């Protein structure tokens, strides 16, 4: 009984170990300003650490605004 209980606990710990949330600890203050000059690939590559670079590149991709298309009168 003790072996099966120990095995079950180890199995449970292994299964739940991948469930932790890894939130980015990079604040907006550490990132460069999002503009045309800073969003060039060369400038994005210079941002460190890697998680800050990923967050900054994501902000650069989403910086455009929505422009609705003209109404079509078919």
Short mmCIF file of N, CA and C in Angstrom, two decimals:
data_model
loop_
_atom_site.label_atom_id
_atom_site.label_comp_id
_atom_site.label_asym_id
_atom_site.label_seq_id
_atom_site.Cartn_x
_atom_site.Cartn_y
_atom_site.Cartn_z
N UNK A 1 0.82 -1.19 0.00
CA UNK A 1 0.00 0.00 0.00
C UNK A 1 0.87 1.25 0.00
N UNK A 2 1.94 1.24 0.78
CA UNK A 2 2.77 2.42 0.86
C UNK A 2 3.46 2.71 -0.47
N UNK A 3 3.85 1.66 -1.19
CA UNK A 3 4.50 1.87 -2.48
C UNK A 3 3.53 2.49 -3.48
N UNK A 4 2.31 2.03 -3.49
CA UNK A 4 1.34 2.58 -4.45
C UNK A 4 0.97 4.02 -4.09
N UNK A 5 0.89 4.35 -2.80
CA UNK A 5 0.59 5.72 -2.38
C UNK A 5 1.75 6.64 -2.74
N UNK A 6 2.98 6.18 -2.54
CA UNK A 6 4.15 6.98 -2.89
C UNK A 6 4.21 7.17 -4.40
N UNK A 7 3.96 6.11 -5.14
CA UNK A 7 3.95 6.20 -6.59
C UNK A 7 2.89 7.18 -7.08
N UNK A 8 1.71 7.13 -6.48
CA UNK A 8 0.63 8.04 -6.86
C UNK A 8 1.00 9.49 -6.57
N UNK A 9 1.63 9.75 -5.44
CA UNK A 9 2.04 11.12 -5.10
C UNK A 9 3.11 11.62 -6.07
N UNK A 10 4.07 10.79 -6.41
CA UNK A 10 5.12 11.18 -7.35
C UNK A 10 4.51 11.45 -8.71
N UNK A 11 3.60 10.61 -9.15
CA UNK A 11 2.95 10.80 -10.43
C UNK A 11 2.14 12.09 -10.45
N UNK A 12 1.44 12.38 -9.38
CA UNK A 12 0.66 13.60 -9.27
C UNK A 12 1.57 14.83 -9.32
N UNK A 13 2.69 14.80 -8.62
CA UNK A 13 3.63 15.91 -8.63
C UNK A 13 4.23 16.12 -10.02
N UNK A 14 4.52 15.05 -10.72
CA UNK A 14 5.07 15.16 -12.08
C UNK A 14 4.05 15.78 -13.02
N UNK A 15 2.81 15.36 -12.91
CA UNK A 15 1.76 15.88 -13.79
C UNK A 15 1.46 17.35 -13.52
N UNK A 16 1.49 17.77 -12.27
CA UNK A 16 1.16 19.15 -11.91
C UNK A 16 2.35 20.10 -12.01
N UNK A 17 3.55 19.59 -12.18
CA UNK A 17 4.72 20.47 -12.21
C UNK A 17 4.72 21.37 -13.45
N UNK A 18 4.10 20.97 -14.53
CA UNK A 18 4.05 21.78 -15.74
C UNK A 18 2.91 22.78 -15.75
N UNK A 19 2.14 22.88 -14.69
CA UNK A 19 0.97 23.74 -14.67
C UNK A 19 1.23 25.13 -14.10
N UNK A 20 2.46 25.43 -13.73
CA UNK A 20 2.72 26.75 -13.16
C UNK A 20 2.67 27.81 -14.24
N UNK A 21 2.19 28.96 -13.87
CA UNK A 21 2.05 30.08 -14.80
C UNK A 21 3.33 30.90 -14.79
N UNK A 22 3.85 31.18 -15.99
CA UNK A 22 5.05 32.00 -16.11
C UNK A 22 4.67 33.35 -16.69
N UNK A 23 4.30 34.27 -15.83
CA UNK A 23 3.95 35.61 -16.26
C UNK A 23 5.22 36.41 -16.50
N UNK A 24 5.18 37.27 -17.48
CA UNK A 24 6.32 38.11 -17.77
C UNK A 24 6.49 39.15 -16.68
N UNK A 25 7.70 39.28 -16.19
CA UNK A 25 7.98 40.24 -15.12
C UNK A 25 8.58 41.52 -15.68
N UNK A 26 8.46 41.73 -16.98
CA UNK A 26 9.02 42.92 -17.61
C UNK A 26 7.99 44.04 -17.52
N UNK A 27 8.40 45.17 -16.99
CA UNK A 27 7.48 46.29 -16.89
C UNK A 27 7.58 47.16 -18.14
N UNK A 28 6.57 47.95 -18.35
CA UNK A 28 6.54 48.84 -19.52
C UNK A 28 7.68 49.86 -19.46
N UNK A 29 8.16 50.18 -18.25
CA UNK A 29 9.22 51.16 -18.09
C UNK A 29 10.54 50.67 -18.68
N UNK A 30 10.77 49.36 -18.70
CA UNK A 30 12.02 48.80 -19.19
C UNK A 30 12.05 48.69 -20.71
N UNK A 31 10.90 48.80 -21.36
CA UNK A 31 10.83 48.64 -22.80
C UNK A 31 11.02 49.99 -23.49
N UNK A 32 11.65 49.98 -24.68
CA UNK A 32 11.77 51.22 -25.44
C UNK A 32 10.41 51.69 -25.93
N UNK A 33 10.36 52.93 -26.36
CA UNK A 33 9.11 53.48 -26.90
C UNK A 33 8.78 52.78 -28.21
N UNK A 34 7.50 52.50 -28.41
CA UNK A 34 7.06 51.83 -29.64
C UNK A 34 6.84 52.89 -30.71
N UNK A 35 7.74 52.94 -31.69
CA UNK A 35 7.61 53.86 -32.81
C UNK A 35 8.29 53.25 -34.04
N UNK A 36 8.26 53.96 -35.18
CA UNK A 36 8.81 53.41 -36.42
C UNK A 36 10.30 53.11 -36.31
N UNK A 37 11.05 53.97 -35.66
CA UNK A 37 12.49 53.78 -35.54
C UNK A 37 12.83 52.59 -34.64
N UNK A 38 12.18 52.49 -33.50
CA UNK A 38 12.50 51.42 -32.56
C UNK A 38 11.95 50.07 -32.97
N UNK A 39 10.99 50.04 -33.89
CA UNK A 39 10.39 48.76 -34.30
C UNK A 39 11.08 48.15 -35.51
N UNK A 40 12.24 48.66 -35.89
CA UNK A 40 13.02 48.03 -36.95
C UNK A 40 13.61 46.73 -36.40
N UNK A 41 13.75 45.71 -37.25
CA UNK A 41 14.26 44.42 -36.77
C UNK A 41 15.63 44.51 -36.07
N UNK A 42 16.49 45.42 -36.54
CA UNK A 42 17.81 45.55 -35.91
C UNK A 42 17.68 46.07 -34.48
N UNK A 43 16.76 47.00 -34.25
CA UNK A 43 16.57 47.56 -32.92
C UNK A 43 15.87 46.56 -31.99
N UNK A 44 14.94 45.80 -32.54
CA UNK A 44 14.26 44.80 -31.72
C UNK A 44 15.26 43.75 -31.25
N UNK A 45 16.20 43.38 -32.12
CA UNK A 45 17.19 42.36 -31.77
C UNK A 45 18.10 42.81 -30.64
N UNK A 46 18.26 44.11 -30.44
CA UNK A 46 19.14 44.63 -29.39
C UNK A 46 18.49 44.66 -28.01
N UNK A 47 17.18 44.46 -27.94
CA UNK A 47 16.48 44.50 -26.65
C UNK A 47 16.81 43.24 -25.86
N UNK A 48 17.21 43.43 -24.62
CA UNK A 48 17.49 42.29 -23.74
C UNK A 48 16.70 42.49 -22.46
N UNK A 49 16.35 41.48 -21.76
CA UNK A 49 16.46 40.04 -21.96
C UNK A 49 15.45 39.52 -22.99
N UNK A 50 15.46 38.22 -23.21
CA UNK A 50 14.63 37.62 -24.26
C UNK A 50 13.15 37.86 -24.05
N UNK A 51 12.66 37.76 -22.81
CA UNK A 51 11.23 37.96 -22.59
C UNK A 51 10.83 39.41 -22.86
N UNK A 52 11.73 40.35 -22.60
CA UNK A 52 11.45 41.75 -22.92
C UNK A 52 11.42 41.94 -24.43
N UNK A 53 12.31 41.27 -25.15
CA UNK A 53 12.35 41.36 -26.61
C UNK A 53 11.05 40.83 -27.21
N UNK A 54 10.57 39.70 -26.69
CA UNK A 54 9.32 39.12 -27.19
C UNK A 54 8.15 40.05 -26.94
N UNK A 55 8.10 40.63 -25.76
CA UNK A 55 7.00 41.53 -25.42
C UNK A 55 7.06 42.79 -26.28
N UNK A 56 8.26 43.34 -26.49
CA UNK A 56 8.40 44.54 -27.31
C UNK A 56 8.04 44.27 -28.77
N UNK A 57 8.49 43.13 -29.31
CA UNK A 57 8.15 42.77 -30.68
C UNK A 57 6.64 42.60 -30.84
N UNK A 58 5.99 42.05 -29.84
CA UNK A 58 4.54 41.90 -29.87
C UNK A 58 3.86 43.25 -29.89
N UNK A 59 4.35 44.19 -29.08
CA UNK A 59 3.78 45.54 -29.08
C UNK A 59 4.00 46.23 -30.42
N UNK A 60 5.15 46.01 -31.04
CA UNK A 60 5.42 46.61 -32.35
C UNK A 60 4.46 46.07 -33.41
N UNK A 61 4.15 44.80 -33.33
CA UNK A 61 3.24 44.20 -34.32
C UNK A 61 1.82 44.71 -34.17
N UNK A 62 1.43 45.07 -32.95
CA UNK A 62 0.05 45.49 -32.70
C UNK A 62 -0.10 47.00 -32.57
N UNK A 63 0.82 47.79 -33.11
CA UNK A 63 0.77 49.24 -32.91
C UNK A 63 -0.10 49.96 -33.92
N UNK A 64 -0.53 49.30 -34.96
CA UNK A 64 -1.36 49.99 -35.95
C UNK A 64 -2.78 50.18 -35.43
N UNK A 65 -3.53 51.04 -36.10
CA UNK A 65 -4.90 51.30 -35.70
C UNK A 65 -5.86 50.69 -36.71
N UNK A 66 -7.07 50.48 -36.29
CA UNK A 66 -8.09 49.89 -37.15
C UNK A 66 -8.63 50.95 -38.10
N UNK A 67 -8.65 50.62 -39.38
CA UNK A 67 -9.21 51.51 -40.39
C UNK A 67 -10.32 50.75 -41.12
N UNK A 68 -11.57 51.09 -40.87
CA UNK A 68 -12.66 50.36 -41.51
C UNK A 68 -12.67 50.64 -43.02
N UNK A 69 -13.07 49.62 -43.77
CA UNK A 69 -13.14 49.78 -45.22
C UNK A 69 -14.40 50.57 -45.60
N UNK A 70 -14.41 51.04 -46.82
CA UNK A 70 -15.55 51.81 -47.30
C UNK A 70 -16.77 50.89 -47.43
N UNK A 71 -17.94 51.45 -47.23
CA UNK A 71 -19.17 50.67 -47.36
C UNK A 71 -19.38 50.33 -48.84
N UNK A 72 -19.77 49.11 -49.09
CA UNK A 72 -20.04 48.66 -50.45
C UNK A 72 -21.54 48.61 -50.65
N UNK A 73 -22.00 49.23 -51.68
CA UNK A 73 -23.42 49.23 -51.97
C UNK A 73 -23.74 48.29 -53.11
N UNK A 74 -23.75 47.03 -52.86
CA UNK A 74 -23.95 46.04 -53.92
C UNK A 74 -25.37 45.91 -54.23
#
